[in-house]
GROMACS .gro file of C-alpha atoms in nm:
model
  361
    1MET     CA    1   9.721  10.839  11.658
    2SER     CA    2   9.608  11.184  11.547
    3GLU     CA    3   9.471  11.186  11.195
    4PRO     CA    4   9.627  11.444  10.959
    5HIS     CA    5   9.387  11.689  10.803
    6THR     CA    6   9.411  11.772  10.431
    7GLN     CA    7   9.311  12.078  10.240
    8SER     CA    8   9.314  12.133   9.863
    9THR     CA    9   9.426  12.463   9.717
   10GLN     CA   10   9.276  12.551   9.378
   11HIS     CA   11   9.401  12.797   9.118
   12PRO     CA   12   9.113  12.871   8.877
   13GLN     CA   13   9.337  13.067   8.643
   14GLN     CA   14   9.531  12.747   8.559
   15PRO     CA   15   9.265  12.474   8.545
   16GLN     CA   16   9.469  12.256   8.311
   17ARG     CA   17   9.748  12.208   8.564
   18THR     CA   18   9.741  11.944   8.840
   19GLN     CA   19   9.765  12.119   9.176
   20ARG     CA   20   9.954  11.989   9.476
   21ILE     CA   21   9.736  11.916   9.776
   22GLN     CA   22   9.832  12.124  10.077
   23HIS     CA   23   9.826  11.937  10.408
   24THR     CA   24   9.782  12.069  10.758
   25TYR     CA   25   9.934  11.841  11.021
   26PRO     CA   26   9.947  11.868  11.399
   27ARG     CA   27  10.285  11.979  11.532
   28VAL     CA   28  10.343  11.632  11.676
   29ILE     CA   29  10.196  11.297  11.574
   30GLU     CA   30  10.212  11.027  11.842
   31THR     CA   31  10.118  10.662  11.851
   32GLN     CA   32  10.034  10.461  12.164
   33PRO     CA   33  10.132  10.749  12.398
   34GLU     CA   34   9.974  10.567  12.692
   35ARG     CA   35  10.208  10.267  12.643
   36THR     CA   36  10.494  10.394  12.856
   37ASP     CA   37  10.608  10.034  12.892
   38LEU     CA   38  10.717  10.044  12.527
   39PRO     CA   39  11.042  10.202  12.401
   40LEU     CA   40  11.009  10.548  12.247
   41VAL     CA   41  11.103  10.627  11.888
   42VAL     CA   42  11.141  10.994  11.801
   43MET     CA   43  11.146  11.153  11.456
   44PRO     CA   44  11.267  11.506  11.540
   45SER     CA   45  11.254  11.627  11.180
   46VAL     CA   46  11.076  11.518  10.865
   47ILE     CA   47  11.030  11.631  10.506
   48GLU     CA   48  10.665  11.729  10.462
   49SER     CA   49  10.609  11.497  10.166
   50MET     CA   50  10.707  11.200  10.385
   51ILE     CA   51  10.454  11.261  10.661
   52GLY     CA   52  10.167  11.082  10.488
   53PRO     CA   53  10.372  10.773  10.393
   54PHE     CA   54  10.524  10.756  10.742
   55THR     CA   55  10.189  10.772  10.918
   56ALA     CA   56  10.064  10.493  10.692
   57ASN     CA   57  10.349  10.269  10.808
   58LEU     CA   58  10.354  10.341  11.182
   59GLU     CA   59  10.108  10.057  11.242
   60LEU     CA   60  10.409   9.825  11.187
   61LEU     CA   61  10.528   9.935  11.532
   62HIS     CA   62  10.203   9.853  11.711
   63ASP     CA   63  10.281   9.685  12.046
   64ILE     CA   64  10.653   9.716  11.963
   65ALA     CA   65  10.731  10.084  12.017
   66ARG     CA   66  10.553  10.414  12.056
   67VAL     CA   67  10.637  10.697  11.815
   68ARG     CA   68  10.663  11.072  11.850
   69MET     CA   69  10.694  11.237  11.508
   70TYR     CA   70  10.749  11.613  11.476
   71THR     CA   71  10.598  11.738  11.152
   72ASP     CA   72  10.845  12.008  11.053
   73CYS     CA   73  11.194  11.992  10.905
   74VAL     CA   74  11.469  12.124  11.134
   75SER     CA   75  11.847  12.096  11.144
   76ASP     CA   76  11.937  12.286  11.460
   77SER     CA   77  12.133  12.048  11.684
   78ASP     CA   78  11.997  12.181  12.012
   79MET     CA   79  11.639  12.149  11.892
   80ILE     CA   80  11.695  11.794  11.766
   81LEU     CA   81  11.855  11.695  12.096
   82ALA     CA   82  11.574  11.853  12.296
   83ARG     CA   83  11.304  11.680  12.094
   84SER     CA   84  11.483  11.346  12.128
   85ALA     CA   85  11.578  11.380  12.494
   86ASP     CA   86  11.402  11.061  12.605
   87ALA     CA   87  11.426  10.857  12.285
   88ASP     CA   88  11.539  10.497  12.275
   89ALA     CA   89  11.567  10.519  11.895
   90VAL     CA   90  11.585  10.812  11.653
   91MET     CA   91  11.470  10.827  11.293
   92VAL     CA   92  11.719  11.048  11.105
   93ILE     CA   93  11.540  11.240  10.831
   94GLY     CA   94  11.679  11.561  10.684
   95PHE     CA   95  11.961  11.629  10.931
   96HIS     CA   96  12.319  11.525  11.004
   97VAL     CA   97  12.436  11.369  11.330
   98PRO     CA   98  12.777  11.525  11.403
   99ASP     CA   99  13.002  11.358  11.658
  100ALA     CA  100  12.910  11.600  11.936
  101MET     CA  101  12.541  11.524  11.890
  102LEU     CA  102  12.611  11.153  11.862
  103ASP     CA  103  12.797  11.156  12.193
  104ARG     CA  104  12.510  11.340  12.362
  105PHE     CA  105  12.269  11.078  12.234
  106CYS     CA  106  12.483  10.777  12.313
  107GLY     CA  107  12.687  10.875  12.620
  108PHE     CA  108  13.024  11.041  12.688
  109ASP     CA  109  13.263  11.118  12.978
  110GLY     CA  110  13.110  10.838  13.180
  111ARG     CA  111  12.755  10.958  13.126
  112ALA     CA  112  12.501  10.704  13.012
  113GLY     CA  113  12.335  10.752  12.676
  114HIS     CA  114  11.975  10.678  12.591
  115VAL     CA  115  11.966  10.618  12.214
  116ARG     CA  116  12.029  10.260  12.109
  117CYS     CA  117  11.938  10.274  11.742
  118PHE     CA  118  11.944  10.527  11.458
  119ALA     CA  119  11.729  10.456  11.151
  120PHE     CA  120  11.854  10.670  10.864
  121GLY     CA  121  11.617  10.752  10.579
  122GLY     CA  122  11.866  10.702  10.298
  123THR     CA  123  12.150  10.493  10.160
  124GLY     CA  124  12.455  10.716  10.212
  125VAL     CA  125  12.448  10.697  10.590
  126ALA     CA  126  12.826  10.739  10.622
  127SER     CA  127  12.782  11.099  10.506
  128TYR     CA  128  12.547  11.168  10.796
  129ILE     CA  129  12.666  10.959  11.092
  130ASN     CA  130  13.015  10.851  11.201
  131LEU     CA  131  12.971  10.473  11.178
  132GLN     CA  132  13.298  10.394  11.355
  133ARG     CA  133  13.188  10.607  11.649
  134THR     CA  134  12.851  10.433  11.665
  135ARG     CA  135  13.030  10.099  11.682
  136GLU     CA  136  13.235  10.230  11.974
  137HIS     CA  137  12.909  10.326  12.147
  138ASP     CA  138  12.758   9.985  12.061
  139VAL     CA  139  12.465  10.160  11.894
  140ARG     CA  140  12.293  10.020  11.587
  141VAL     CA  141  12.261  10.225  11.268
  142CYS     CA  142  12.024  10.117  10.992
  143ASN     CA  143  11.991  10.256  10.644
  144ILE     CA  144  11.768  10.160  10.354
  145VAL     CA  145  11.836   9.995  10.019
  146HIS     CA  146  11.704  10.019   9.663
  147TYR     CA  147  11.412  10.240   9.764
  148GLY     CA  148  11.495  10.511   9.509
  149ASP     CA  149  11.678  10.336   9.225
  150HIS     CA  150  11.433  10.457   8.963
  151ALA     CA  151  11.391  10.800   9.123
  152VAL     CA  152  11.766  10.868   9.110
  153ALA     CA  153  11.797  10.722   8.761
  154GLU     CA  154  11.517  10.946   8.634
  155HIS     CA  155  11.676  11.253   8.796
  156THR     CA  156  12.008  11.158   8.641
  157PHE     CA  157  11.845  11.176   8.302
  158ALA     CA  158  11.669  11.499   8.391
  159LEU     CA  159  12.015  11.647   8.449
  160ILE     CA  160  12.153  11.495   8.131
  161MET     CA  161  11.860  11.632   7.932
  162GLU     CA  162  11.901  11.976   8.086
  163LEU     CA  163  12.264  11.985   7.978
  164ALA     CA  164  12.176  11.846   7.635
  165ARG     CA  165  11.872  12.063   7.554
  166GLU     CA  166  11.874  12.349   7.811
  167VAL     CA  167  11.498  12.341   7.853
  168GLY     CA  168  11.503  12.547   8.172
  169ARG     CA  169  11.701  12.831   8.018
  170LEU     CA  170  11.499  12.827   7.698
  171ASN     CA  171  11.173  12.838   7.894
  172THR     CA  172  11.292  13.150   8.075
  173GLU     CA  173  11.407  13.313   7.751
  174VAL     CA  174  11.081  13.250   7.566
  175LYS     CA  175  10.878  13.387   7.859
  176ASN     CA  176  11.100  13.697   7.843
  177GLY     CA  177  11.037  13.739   7.469
  178ASP     CA  178  11.362  13.591   7.341
  179TRP     CA  179  11.308  13.350   7.049
  180THR     CA  180  11.679  13.292   6.973
  181GLY     CA  181  11.681  12.930   7.088
  182ALA     CA  182  11.984  12.705   7.120
  183ASP     CA  183  12.141  12.407   6.944
  184GLY     CA  184  12.086  12.076   7.118
  185TYR     CA  185  12.327  11.796   7.199
  186ALA     CA  186  12.220  11.457   7.059
  187LEU     CA  187  12.214  11.157   7.291
  188HIS     CA  188  12.152  10.897   7.020
  189ASN     CA  189  12.468  10.694   6.946
  190LYS     CA  190  12.660  10.869   7.226
  191THR     CA  191  12.850  10.663   7.486
  192LEU     CA  192  12.738  10.690   7.847
  193GLY     CA  193  13.006  10.583   8.096
  194LEU     CA  194  12.879  10.460   8.433
  195VAL     CA  195  13.097  10.448   8.744
  196GLY     CA  196  12.892  10.215   8.962
  197PHE     CA  197  12.652   9.947   8.842
  198GLY     CA  198  12.421   9.864   9.128
  199GLY     CA  199  12.046   9.915   9.120
  200ILE     CA  200  12.068  10.281   9.018
  201GLY     CA  201  12.337  10.230   8.756
  202ARG     CA  202  12.137   9.948   8.599
  203ALA     CA  203  11.822  10.162   8.587
  204VAL     CA  204  12.022  10.441   8.422
  205ALA     CA  205  12.159  10.195   8.166
  206ARG     CA  206  11.810  10.085   8.063
  207ILE     CA  207  11.695  10.445   8.017
  208ALA     CA  208  12.008  10.525   7.815
  209GLN     CA  209  11.949  10.232   7.585
  210GLY     CA  210  11.598  10.365   7.523
  211PHE     CA  211  11.764  10.676   7.382
  212GLY     CA  212  11.981  10.462   7.156
  213MET     CA  213  12.296  10.522   7.357
  214GLN     CA  214  12.590  10.288   7.404
  215VAL     CA  215  12.662  10.212   7.770
  216ALA     CA  216  13.007  10.141   7.914
  217VAL     CA  217  13.063  10.046   8.279
  218TRP     CA  218  13.372  10.064   8.496
  219ASN     CA  219  13.447   9.703   8.580
  220ALA     CA  220  13.464   9.713   8.959
  221HIS     CA  221  13.388   9.343   9.005
  222VAL     CA  222  13.083   9.349   8.775
  223ASP     CA  223  12.981   8.993   8.687
  224PRO     CA  224  13.023   8.940   8.309
  225SER     CA  225  12.686   8.767   8.299
  226VAL     CA  226  12.525   9.083   8.442
  227ALA     CA  227  12.700   9.289   8.176
  228ARG     CA  228  12.565   9.061   7.905
  229THR     CA  229  12.214   9.075   8.050
  230PHE     CA  230  12.216   9.455   8.044
  231GLY     CA  231  12.400   9.485   7.714
  232VAL     CA  232  12.683   9.701   7.849
  233THR     CA  233  13.055   9.705   7.779
  234LEU     CA  234  13.292   9.658   8.074
  235ILE     CA  235  13.606   9.872   8.095
  236ASP     CA  236  13.865   9.775   8.354
  237ASP     CA  237  14.034  10.113   8.407
  238MET     CA  238  13.826  10.407   8.531
  239GLY     CA  239  14.042  10.654   8.343
  240ASP     CA  240  13.992  10.460   8.020
  241LEU     CA  241  13.615  10.473   8.081
  242MET     CA  242  13.630  10.851   8.122
  243ALA     CA  243  13.830  10.887   7.802
  244ALA     CA  244  13.588  10.670   7.603
  245SER     CA  245  13.266  10.837   7.720
  246ASP     CA  246  13.068  11.131   7.588
  247ILE     CA  247  12.876  11.147   7.916
  248VAL     CA  248  13.001  11.025   8.256
  249SER     CA  249  12.764  10.951   8.545
  250LEU     CA  250  12.865  10.845   8.897
  251HIS     CA  251  12.661  10.586   9.087
  252LEU     CA  252  12.891  10.449   9.358
  253PRO     CA  253  12.790  10.430   9.725
  254LEU     CA  254  13.005  10.613   9.978
  255LEU     CA  255  13.215  10.355  10.161
  256ASP     CA  256  13.565  10.361  10.308
  257SER     CA  257  13.681  10.191   9.988
  258THR     CA  258  13.514  10.445   9.756
  259ARG     CA  259  13.590  10.772   9.935
  260GLY     CA  260  13.804  10.981   9.696
  261ILE     CA  261  13.819  10.698   9.441
  262VAL     CA  262  13.748  10.935   9.150
  263THR     CA  263  14.082  11.112   9.144
  264ALA     CA  264  14.206  11.425   8.970
  265ALA     CA  265  14.407  11.203   8.735
  266VAL     CA  266  14.093  11.011   8.641
  267LEU     CA  267  13.892  11.329   8.580
  268ASP     CA  268  14.174  11.460   8.367
  269ARG     CA  269  14.106  11.179   8.116
  270MET     CA  270  13.768  11.326   8.018
  271ARG     CA  271  13.771  11.471   7.668
  272PRO     CA  272  13.664  11.832   7.600
  273GLY     CA  273  13.288  11.845   7.553
  274THR     CA  274  13.215  11.561   7.795
  275LEU     CA  275  12.907  11.594   8.016
  276PHE     CA  276  12.964  11.499   8.382
  277ILE     CA  277  12.682  11.398   8.619
  278ASN     CA  278  12.694  11.317   8.990
  279THR     CA  279  12.383  11.201   9.175
  280ALA     CA  280  12.579  10.966   9.406
  281ARG     CA  281  12.795  11.131   9.673
  282ALA     CA  282  13.040  11.419   9.642
  283GLU     CA  283  13.285  11.244   9.875
  284ILE     CA  284  13.362  10.970   9.622
  285ILE     CA  285  13.555  11.239   9.431
  286GLU     CA  286  13.901  11.342   9.553
  287PRO     CA  287  13.862  11.672   9.745
  288GLY     CA  288  13.902  11.971   9.514
  289ALA     CA  289  13.948  11.758   9.202
  290LEU     CA  290  13.613  11.832   9.039
  291SER     CA  291  13.630  12.209   9.091
  292ALA     CA  292  13.979  12.206   8.944
  293ARG     CA  293  13.868  12.007   8.639
  294LEU     CA  294  13.562  12.225   8.579
  295SER     CA  295  13.771  12.542   8.607
  296ARG     CA  296  13.931  12.453   8.275
  297GLY     CA  297  13.598  12.525   8.108
  298ASP     CA  298  13.604  12.241   7.854
  299ILE     CA  299  13.343  12.008   8.012
  300ARG     CA  300  12.994  12.073   8.149
  301ALA     CA  301  12.852  11.931   8.467
  302ALA     CA  302  12.524  11.874   8.650
  303LEU     CA  303  12.542  11.793   9.022
  304ASP     CA  304  12.290  11.692   9.286
  305VAL     CA  305  12.539  11.622   9.569
  306PHE     CA  306  12.807  11.835   9.732
  307ASP     CA  307  13.086  11.819   9.988
  308HIS     CA  308  12.895  12.062  10.209
  309GLU     CA  309  12.516  12.072  10.209
  310PRO     CA  310  12.346  12.313  10.183
  311LEU     CA  311  12.595  12.440   9.925
  312PRO     CA  312  12.772  12.748  10.069
  313MET     CA  313  12.710  13.072   9.883
  314ASP     CA  314  13.084  13.117   9.826
  315ASP     CA  315  13.143  12.766   9.690
  316PRO     CA  316  13.337  12.790   9.361
  317LEU     CA  317  13.097  12.548   9.195
  318ARG     CA  318  12.832  12.823   9.191
  319SER     CA  319  13.038  13.031   8.951
  320VAL     CA  320  13.114  12.758   8.695
  321PRO     CA  321  12.958  12.869   8.363
  322GLY     CA  322  12.668  12.653   8.248
  323ILE     CA  323  12.669  12.423   8.552
  324ILE     CA  324  12.337  12.271   8.665
  325LEU     CA  325  12.292  12.236   9.042
  326THR     CA  326  12.003  12.071   9.228
  327PRO     CA  327  11.968  12.044   9.610
  328HIS     CA  328  12.021  11.669   9.669
  329VAL     CA  329  11.672  11.578   9.553
  330ALA     CA  330  11.737  11.295   9.306
  331TRP     CA  331  11.590  11.042   9.550
  332ARG     CA  332  11.276  11.243   9.621
  333ASN     CA  333  10.960  11.132   9.444
  334ASP     CA  334  10.627  10.982   9.543
  335GLU     CA  335  10.725  10.622   9.469
  336ALA     CA  336  11.054  10.647   9.658
  337TYR     CA  337  10.886  10.794   9.966
  338ILE     CA  338  10.666  10.485   9.998
  339GLY     CA  339  10.960  10.244   9.994
  340LEU     CA  340  11.181  10.466  10.208
  341THR     CA  341  10.935  10.522  10.491
  342LYS     CA  342  10.839  10.157  10.513
  343GLN     CA  343  11.202  10.045  10.539
  344VAL     CA  344  11.280  10.302  10.810
  345VAL     CA  345  10.991  10.177  11.021
  346GLN     CA  346  11.079   9.813  10.949
  347SER     CA  347  11.436   9.882  11.066
  348ILE     CA  348  11.309  10.010  11.400
  349ALA     CA  349  11.069   9.717  11.439
  350SER     CA  350  11.347   9.472  11.359
  351PHE     CA  351  11.581   9.628  11.616
  352PHE     CA  352  11.329   9.605  11.900
  353THR     CA  353  11.225   9.249  11.810
  354GLY     CA  354  11.579   9.110  11.781
  355GLY     CA  355  11.610   9.116  11.401
  356THR     CA  356  11.893   9.230  11.177
  357PHE     CA  357  11.709   9.422  10.903
  358ASN     CA  358  11.918   9.679  10.712
  359ILE     CA  359  12.206   9.709  10.960
  360ALA     CA  360  12.462   9.961  10.825
  361ASN     CA  361  12.733   9.946  11.092
   0.00000   0.00000   0.00000
């Protein structure tokens, strides 16, 4: 396997600040290229920060599969198909697999396909691949679990803090000579309502309690003993949770049963002044319901996920006053990359050795 080369970029004018190391990678990283007897795994696109963690884990596929990893991030369907033309398995990082691409990979109109497994580098795989269609093709899809619970929880609170204290705006104003400042919004003694109480929701609850907040959770089959362990209050009706909360944060996975579960009627129960956070999936909200609720101008929101990504320039969310928008990065930090990349590679290894690790479909 080719070894990546690293280069450090220094900025003497800011010696007190930790600088990011700039890496130079070959265009393609391959393992065991001479082992044509082994199945081929292709990663046609990758986020640069993942390259190092991925290369550290590729040894898990030694004598199981050879790997061809392209070291840039692309989303063009034709390029992804061309790079993966002879792949037995594809690692899906940073791009969607629309039905037309899926059919090209897996066979259509009597033509044989070549891809037998997709390993998705995330948890919300249903947003990226049509799972029903993969079942029809008899192709395995794997996703990963709990790799970024703390990363997403921390980003959730970054969004909450930005709404509460407006640090980003104040930073810009001070640098521009404006010393006016702004009044903050206290978190202490406020009620945080969580819709979803898996690994991420539980991590968010612990952070909230550190701020002295009260935490309420929508009771979608949450075990009472778990609620007692985490010191949260269960509320049976989602609308009642919205009405009782000063801040609402969504942490449900996207499943057939959760798609559109946060309805316009539920959002209507939020009181004026409520802060609304979504770092889960946009599709768990009824289409159009959030934009309609925000258009009333009496609640503020911070969002990391959207119905269409990248967010179109003409999307009405862009024009909502005071809204905070981030580009689906809640899961992205150094710790999460380590867990994510290892699970993706383990999923591929499991598939080719007859295991059942992290099957999503």
